[in-house]
CSV table of C-alpha atoms in Angstrom, one decimal:
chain,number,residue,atom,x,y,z
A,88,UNK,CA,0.0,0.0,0.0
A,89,UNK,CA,1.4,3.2,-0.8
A,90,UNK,CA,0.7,5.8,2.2
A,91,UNK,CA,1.1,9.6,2.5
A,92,UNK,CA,2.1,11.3,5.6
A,93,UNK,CA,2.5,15.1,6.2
A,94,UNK,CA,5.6,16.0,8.3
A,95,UNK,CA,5.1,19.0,10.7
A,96,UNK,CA,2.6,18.5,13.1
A,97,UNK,CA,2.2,14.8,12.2
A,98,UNK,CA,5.8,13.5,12.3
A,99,UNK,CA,6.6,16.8,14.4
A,100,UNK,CA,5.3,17.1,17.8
A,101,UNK,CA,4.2,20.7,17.0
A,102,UNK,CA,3.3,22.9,13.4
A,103,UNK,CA,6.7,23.8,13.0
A,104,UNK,CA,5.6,25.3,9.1
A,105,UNK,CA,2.6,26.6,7.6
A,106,UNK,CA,1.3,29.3,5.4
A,107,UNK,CA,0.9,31.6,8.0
A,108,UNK,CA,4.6,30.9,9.3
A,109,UNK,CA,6.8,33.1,7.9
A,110,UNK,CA,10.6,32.3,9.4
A,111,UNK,CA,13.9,33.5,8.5
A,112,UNK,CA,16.3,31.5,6.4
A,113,UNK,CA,18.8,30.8,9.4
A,114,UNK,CA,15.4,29.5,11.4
A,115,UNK,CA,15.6,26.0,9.5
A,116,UNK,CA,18.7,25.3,11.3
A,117,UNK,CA,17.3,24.2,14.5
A,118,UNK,CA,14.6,22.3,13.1
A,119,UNK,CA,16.8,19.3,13.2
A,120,UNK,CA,16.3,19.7,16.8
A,121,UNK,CA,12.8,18.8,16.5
A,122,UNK,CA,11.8,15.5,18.3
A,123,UNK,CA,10.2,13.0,16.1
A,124,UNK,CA,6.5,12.1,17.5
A,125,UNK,CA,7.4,8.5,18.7
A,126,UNK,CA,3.6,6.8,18.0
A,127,UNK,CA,4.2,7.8,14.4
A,128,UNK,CA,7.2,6.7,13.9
A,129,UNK,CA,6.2,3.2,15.4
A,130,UNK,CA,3.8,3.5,13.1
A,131,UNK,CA,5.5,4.1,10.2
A,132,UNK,CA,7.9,1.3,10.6
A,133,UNK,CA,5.1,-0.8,11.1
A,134,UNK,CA,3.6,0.2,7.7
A,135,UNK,CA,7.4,-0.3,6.3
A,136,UNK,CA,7.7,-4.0,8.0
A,137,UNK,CA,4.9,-5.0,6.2
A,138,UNK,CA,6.1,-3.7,2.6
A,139,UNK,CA,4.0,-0.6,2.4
A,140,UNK,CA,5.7,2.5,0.4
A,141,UNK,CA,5.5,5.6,2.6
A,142,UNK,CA,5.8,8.6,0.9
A,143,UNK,CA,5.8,12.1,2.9
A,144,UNK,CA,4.3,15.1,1.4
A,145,UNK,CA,5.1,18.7,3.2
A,146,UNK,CA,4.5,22.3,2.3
A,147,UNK,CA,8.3,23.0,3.4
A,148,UNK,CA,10.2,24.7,1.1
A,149,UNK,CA,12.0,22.5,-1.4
A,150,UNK,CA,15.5,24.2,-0.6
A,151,UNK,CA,14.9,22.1,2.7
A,152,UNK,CA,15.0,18.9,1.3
A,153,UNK,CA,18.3,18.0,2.5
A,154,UNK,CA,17.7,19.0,6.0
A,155,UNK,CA,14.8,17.4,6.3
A,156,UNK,CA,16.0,14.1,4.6
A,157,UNK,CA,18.5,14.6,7.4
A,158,UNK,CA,16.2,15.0,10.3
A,159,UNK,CA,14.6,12.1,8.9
A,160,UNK,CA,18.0,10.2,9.2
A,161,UNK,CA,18.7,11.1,12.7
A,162,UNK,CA,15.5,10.4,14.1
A,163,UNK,CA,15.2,7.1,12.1
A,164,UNK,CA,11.7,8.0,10.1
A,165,UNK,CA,11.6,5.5,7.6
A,166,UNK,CA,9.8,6.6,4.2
A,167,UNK,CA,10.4,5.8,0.6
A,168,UNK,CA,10.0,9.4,-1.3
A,169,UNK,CA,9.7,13.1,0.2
A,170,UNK,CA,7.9,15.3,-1.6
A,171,UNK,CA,8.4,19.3,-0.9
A,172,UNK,CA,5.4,21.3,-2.5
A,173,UNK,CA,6.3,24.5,-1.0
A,174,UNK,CA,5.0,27.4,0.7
A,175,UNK,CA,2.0,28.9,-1.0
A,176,UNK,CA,-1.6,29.0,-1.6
A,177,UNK,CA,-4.2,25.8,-2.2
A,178,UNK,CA,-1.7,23.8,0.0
A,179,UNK,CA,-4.5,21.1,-0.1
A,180,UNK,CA,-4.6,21.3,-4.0
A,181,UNK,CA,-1.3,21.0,-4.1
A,182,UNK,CA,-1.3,18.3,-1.9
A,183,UNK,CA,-3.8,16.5,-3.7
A,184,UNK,CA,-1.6,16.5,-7.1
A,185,UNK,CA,1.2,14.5,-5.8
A,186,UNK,CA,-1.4,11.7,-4.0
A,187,UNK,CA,-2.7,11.7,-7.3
A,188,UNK,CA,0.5,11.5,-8.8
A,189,UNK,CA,1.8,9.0,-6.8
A,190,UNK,CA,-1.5,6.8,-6.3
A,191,UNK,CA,-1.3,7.8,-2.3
A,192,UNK,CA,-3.9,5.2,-0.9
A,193,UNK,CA,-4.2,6.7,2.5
A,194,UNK,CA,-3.3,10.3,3.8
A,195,UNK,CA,-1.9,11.3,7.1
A,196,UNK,CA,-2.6,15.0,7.8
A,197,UNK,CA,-3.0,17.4,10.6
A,198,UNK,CA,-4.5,19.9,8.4
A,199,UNK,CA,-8.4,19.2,8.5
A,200,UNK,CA,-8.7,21.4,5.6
A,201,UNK,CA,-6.7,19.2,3.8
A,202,UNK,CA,-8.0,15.9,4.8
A,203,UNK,CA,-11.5,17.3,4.0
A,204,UNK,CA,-10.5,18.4,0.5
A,205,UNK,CA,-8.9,15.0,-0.2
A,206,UNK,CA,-11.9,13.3,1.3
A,207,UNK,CA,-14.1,15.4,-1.4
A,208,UNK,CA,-12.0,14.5,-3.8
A,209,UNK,CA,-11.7,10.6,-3.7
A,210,UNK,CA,-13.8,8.8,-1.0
A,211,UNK,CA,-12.0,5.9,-1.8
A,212,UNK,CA,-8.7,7.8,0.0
A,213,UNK,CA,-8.5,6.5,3.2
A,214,UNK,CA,-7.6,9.5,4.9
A,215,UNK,CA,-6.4,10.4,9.1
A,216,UNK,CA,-7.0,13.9,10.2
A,217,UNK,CA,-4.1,13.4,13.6
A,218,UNK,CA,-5.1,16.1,16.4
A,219,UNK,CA,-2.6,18.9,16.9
A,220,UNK,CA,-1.1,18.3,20.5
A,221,UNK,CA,-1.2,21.4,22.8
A,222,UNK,CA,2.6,22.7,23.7
């Protein structure tokens, strides 16, 4: 099964980036510090054990893509493809594309925009709208 997570606020404990976030360059540099949310990664490795592809989509900036591939490293997140759509407008559109692109047969997302615009989209998406923890 091929599976789509979103990375802050799902694999991040907190919303580290989002639309409304607007954070200087040098800013990315501590993200690395960034505990990994331990349920989802047990999760993950679960879905990775059992041959499932998972693929994680994220509205960082692509310029990012080696630190996060790095924070993925360190923390031992195991996925398959990362996909950086970038900051912007219709984040859930955006979204959309690449689990269209990439036959995504469930979503991860702690966006509930997002999982209700997939959900609109294709029914047949199984999707998981994961609460934002309080911090």
């Amino acid at each position: 099964m091929k599976r789509g997570v979103d990375l802050d606020g799902v694999l991040t404990p907190i919303r580290v980036y989002n639309v409304e976030t607007k954070l200087p360059w040098w800013c990315a540099l501590w993200l690395i510090f960034l505990p990994a949310d331990r349920k989802i990664v047990k999760t993950l490795k679960v879905w990775q054990k059992v041959g499932d592809e998972i693929i994680i989509i994220s509205a960082r900036p692509k310029q990012m893509e080696s630190l996060t591939r790095l924070w993925l490293k360190i923390m031992k997140i195991p996925f398959t493809d990362i996909v950086l759509i970038g900051p912007g407008e219709e984040t859930p559109k955006r979204k959309w594309k690449v689990i269209r692109e990439k036959r995504i047969e469930m979503f991860m997302d702690d966006d509930q925009r997002t999982i209700e615009f997939i959900r609109r989209q294709s029914p047949v998406i199984k999707t998981i709208l994961v609460e934002k923890q309080q911090r």
